[in-house]
Short mmCIF file of C-alpha atoms in Angstrom, two decimals:
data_model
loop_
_atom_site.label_atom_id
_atom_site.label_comp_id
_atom_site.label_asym_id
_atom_site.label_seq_id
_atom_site.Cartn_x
_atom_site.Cartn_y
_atom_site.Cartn_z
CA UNK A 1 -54.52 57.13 -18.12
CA UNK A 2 -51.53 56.79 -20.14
CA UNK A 3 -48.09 57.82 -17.58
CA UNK A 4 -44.67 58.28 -18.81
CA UNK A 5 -42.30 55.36 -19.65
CA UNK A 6 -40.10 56.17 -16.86
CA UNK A 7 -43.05 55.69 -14.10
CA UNK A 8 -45.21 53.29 -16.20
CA UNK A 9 -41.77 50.70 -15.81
CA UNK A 10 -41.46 51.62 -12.23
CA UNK A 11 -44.87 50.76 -11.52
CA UNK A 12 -44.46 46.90 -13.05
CA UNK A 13 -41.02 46.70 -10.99
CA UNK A 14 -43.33 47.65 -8.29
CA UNK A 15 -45.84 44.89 -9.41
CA UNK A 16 -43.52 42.31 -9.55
CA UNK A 17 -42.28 43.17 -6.61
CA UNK A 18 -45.21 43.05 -4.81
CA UNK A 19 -46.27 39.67 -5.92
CA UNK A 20 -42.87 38.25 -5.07
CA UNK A 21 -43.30 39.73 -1.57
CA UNK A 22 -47.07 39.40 -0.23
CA UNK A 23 -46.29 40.72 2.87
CA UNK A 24 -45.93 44.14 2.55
CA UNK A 25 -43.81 45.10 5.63
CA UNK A 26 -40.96 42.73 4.57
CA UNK A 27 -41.46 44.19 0.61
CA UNK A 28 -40.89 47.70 2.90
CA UNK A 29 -37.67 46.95 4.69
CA UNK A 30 -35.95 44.97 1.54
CA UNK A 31 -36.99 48.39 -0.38
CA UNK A 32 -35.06 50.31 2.60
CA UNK A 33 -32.12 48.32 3.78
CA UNK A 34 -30.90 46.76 1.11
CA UNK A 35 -32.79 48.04 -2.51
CA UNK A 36 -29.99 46.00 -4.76
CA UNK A 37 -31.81 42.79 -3.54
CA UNK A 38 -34.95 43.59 -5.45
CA UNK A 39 -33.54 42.92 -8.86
CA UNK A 40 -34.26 39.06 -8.87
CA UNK A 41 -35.84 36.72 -11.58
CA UNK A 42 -39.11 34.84 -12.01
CA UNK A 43 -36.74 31.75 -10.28
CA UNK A 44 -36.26 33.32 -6.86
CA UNK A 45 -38.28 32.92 -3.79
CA UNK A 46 -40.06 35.27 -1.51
CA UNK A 47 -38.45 36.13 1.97
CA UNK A 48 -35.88 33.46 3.01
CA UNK A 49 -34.05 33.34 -0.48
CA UNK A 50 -33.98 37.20 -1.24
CA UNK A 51 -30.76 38.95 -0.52
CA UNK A 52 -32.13 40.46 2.84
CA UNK A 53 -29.95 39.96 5.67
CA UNK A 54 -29.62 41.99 9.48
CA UNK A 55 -29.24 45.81 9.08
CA UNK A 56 -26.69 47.17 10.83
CA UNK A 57 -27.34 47.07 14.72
CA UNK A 58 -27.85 50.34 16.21
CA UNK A 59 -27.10 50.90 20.32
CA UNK A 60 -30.86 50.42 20.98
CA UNK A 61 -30.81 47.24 19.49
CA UNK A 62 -28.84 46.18 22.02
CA UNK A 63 -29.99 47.28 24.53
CA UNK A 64 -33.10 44.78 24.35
CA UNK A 65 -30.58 42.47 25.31
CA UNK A 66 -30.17 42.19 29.06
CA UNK A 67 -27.80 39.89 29.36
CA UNK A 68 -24.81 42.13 26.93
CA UNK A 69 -26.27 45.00 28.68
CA UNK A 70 -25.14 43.30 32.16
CA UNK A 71 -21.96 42.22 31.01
CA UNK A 72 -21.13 45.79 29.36
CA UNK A 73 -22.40 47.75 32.41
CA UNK A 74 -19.72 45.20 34.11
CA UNK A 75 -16.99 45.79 32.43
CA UNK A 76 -17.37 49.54 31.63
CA UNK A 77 -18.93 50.72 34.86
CA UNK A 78 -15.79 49.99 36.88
CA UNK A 79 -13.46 52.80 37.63
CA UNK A 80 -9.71 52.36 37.27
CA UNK A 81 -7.09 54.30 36.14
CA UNK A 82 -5.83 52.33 34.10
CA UNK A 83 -8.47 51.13 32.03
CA UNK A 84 -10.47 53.10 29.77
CA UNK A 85 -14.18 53.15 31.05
CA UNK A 86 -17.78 54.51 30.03
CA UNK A 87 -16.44 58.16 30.99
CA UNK A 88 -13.61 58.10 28.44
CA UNK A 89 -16.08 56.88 25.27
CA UNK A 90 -18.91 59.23 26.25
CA UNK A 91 -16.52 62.22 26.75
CA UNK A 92 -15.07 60.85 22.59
CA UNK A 93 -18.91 61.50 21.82
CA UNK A 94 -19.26 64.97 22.82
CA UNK A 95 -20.29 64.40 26.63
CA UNK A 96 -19.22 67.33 28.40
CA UNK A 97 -17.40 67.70 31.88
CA UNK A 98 -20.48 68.52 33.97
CA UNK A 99 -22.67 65.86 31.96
CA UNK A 100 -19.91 63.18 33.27
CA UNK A 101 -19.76 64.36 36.24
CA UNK A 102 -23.55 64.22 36.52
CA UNK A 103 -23.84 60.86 36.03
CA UNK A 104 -20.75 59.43 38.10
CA UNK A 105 -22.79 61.23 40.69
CA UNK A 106 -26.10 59.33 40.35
CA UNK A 107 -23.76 56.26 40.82
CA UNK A 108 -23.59 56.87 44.37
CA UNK A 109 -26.18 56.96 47.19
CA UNK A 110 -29.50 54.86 47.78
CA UNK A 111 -30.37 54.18 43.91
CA UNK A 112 -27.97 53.08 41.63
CA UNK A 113 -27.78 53.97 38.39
CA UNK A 114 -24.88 52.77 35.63
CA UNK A 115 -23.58 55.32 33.61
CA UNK A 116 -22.90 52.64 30.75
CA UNK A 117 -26.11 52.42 30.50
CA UNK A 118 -27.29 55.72 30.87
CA UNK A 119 -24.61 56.87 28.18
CA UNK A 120 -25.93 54.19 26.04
CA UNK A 121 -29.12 55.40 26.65
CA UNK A 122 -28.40 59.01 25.39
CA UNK A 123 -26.24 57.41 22.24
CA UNK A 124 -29.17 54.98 21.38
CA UNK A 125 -29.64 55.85 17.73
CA UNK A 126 -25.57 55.50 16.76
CA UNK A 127 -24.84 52.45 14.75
CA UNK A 128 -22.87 49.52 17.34
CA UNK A 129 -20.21 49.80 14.83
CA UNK A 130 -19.48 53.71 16.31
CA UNK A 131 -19.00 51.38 19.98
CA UNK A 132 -16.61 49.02 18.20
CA UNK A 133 -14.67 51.79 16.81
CA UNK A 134 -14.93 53.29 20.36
CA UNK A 135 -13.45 50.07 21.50
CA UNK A 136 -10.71 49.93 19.17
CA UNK A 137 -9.25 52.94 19.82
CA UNK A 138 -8.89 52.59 23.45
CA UNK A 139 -7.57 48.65 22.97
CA UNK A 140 -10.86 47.80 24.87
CA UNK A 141 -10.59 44.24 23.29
CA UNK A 142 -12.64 42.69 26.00
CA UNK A 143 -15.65 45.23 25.11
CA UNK A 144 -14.78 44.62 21.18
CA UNK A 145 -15.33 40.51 21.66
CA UNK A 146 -18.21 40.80 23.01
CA UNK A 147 -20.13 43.26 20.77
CA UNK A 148 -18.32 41.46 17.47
CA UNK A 149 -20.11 38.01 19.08
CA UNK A 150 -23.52 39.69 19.58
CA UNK A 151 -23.49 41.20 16.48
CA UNK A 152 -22.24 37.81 14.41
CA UNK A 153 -24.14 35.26 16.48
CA UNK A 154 -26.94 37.03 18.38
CA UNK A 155 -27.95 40.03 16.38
CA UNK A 156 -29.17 37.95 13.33
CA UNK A 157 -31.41 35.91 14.42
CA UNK A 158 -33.48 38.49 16.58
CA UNK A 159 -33.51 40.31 13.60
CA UNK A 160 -34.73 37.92 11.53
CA UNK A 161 -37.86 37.60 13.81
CA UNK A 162 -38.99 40.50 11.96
CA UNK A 163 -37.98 39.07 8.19
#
């Protein structure tokens, strides 16, 4: 079967591609994340020398990560009013009066539940860099630290475990 020369080329990009990059999943997420890394020579490598590198975190990313999750929950949890707190950034993302007021509720009594993390929970699919922003605007630079040092030191190499 003779195809076009449009698809006949794709299909030996695809080719080389695929014997550059045996393992298929990795061919997968280079194809996704980051598609300009696929145009490489006979010369490069497989894996650890193609232009892959983290995708941008999303909130559920984080929290896998008990320990930021603990020290978020303990600095956002807290209610002063002073300080901006998890009410003031999920209110910014659409929360609604009775929704806050929901959860500040759940706070109290016999189980306790932290509305960081429960607002994180119901924001799970927004990119970390919507939380920095977050962060930013209400001069939260104790919150900002901390996710720019998970991000740039921690966030890499769990995401490599999957390169």
């Amino acid at each position: 079967m003779e195809y076009p020369f449009k698809l006949k080329s794709k299909f030996k990009i695809l080719e080389r591609v695929l014997d550059r990059y045996p393992d298929f999943m990795h061919f997968m997420q280079c194809l996704i994340f980051f598609p300009h890394s696929l145009d490489f020579g006979k010369e490069q490598k497989p894996c650890k020398e193609c232009l892959c590198s983290a995708p941008p975190p999303k909130i559920s990313d984080l929290m896998n990560d008990e320990d930021l999750l603990y020290s978020l929950r303990l600095k956002l949890d807290p209610t002063h009013c002073t300080v901006k707190n998890w009410k003031n950034f999920a209110s910014r993302w659409g929360m609604s009066y009775d929704e806050l007021t929901l959860l500040e509720q759940r706070t109290h009594g016999p189980t306790y539940h932290s509305p960081t993390q429960e607002f994180l929970l119901r924001y799970n699919q927004k990119p970390v860099t919507e939380l920095t922003a977050l962060c930013q605007l209400y001069q939260r630079i104790d919150v900002l630290r901390l996710l720019q040092r998970w991000m740039e030191n921690d966030w890499p190499s769990r995401w490599q475990g999957d390169c």
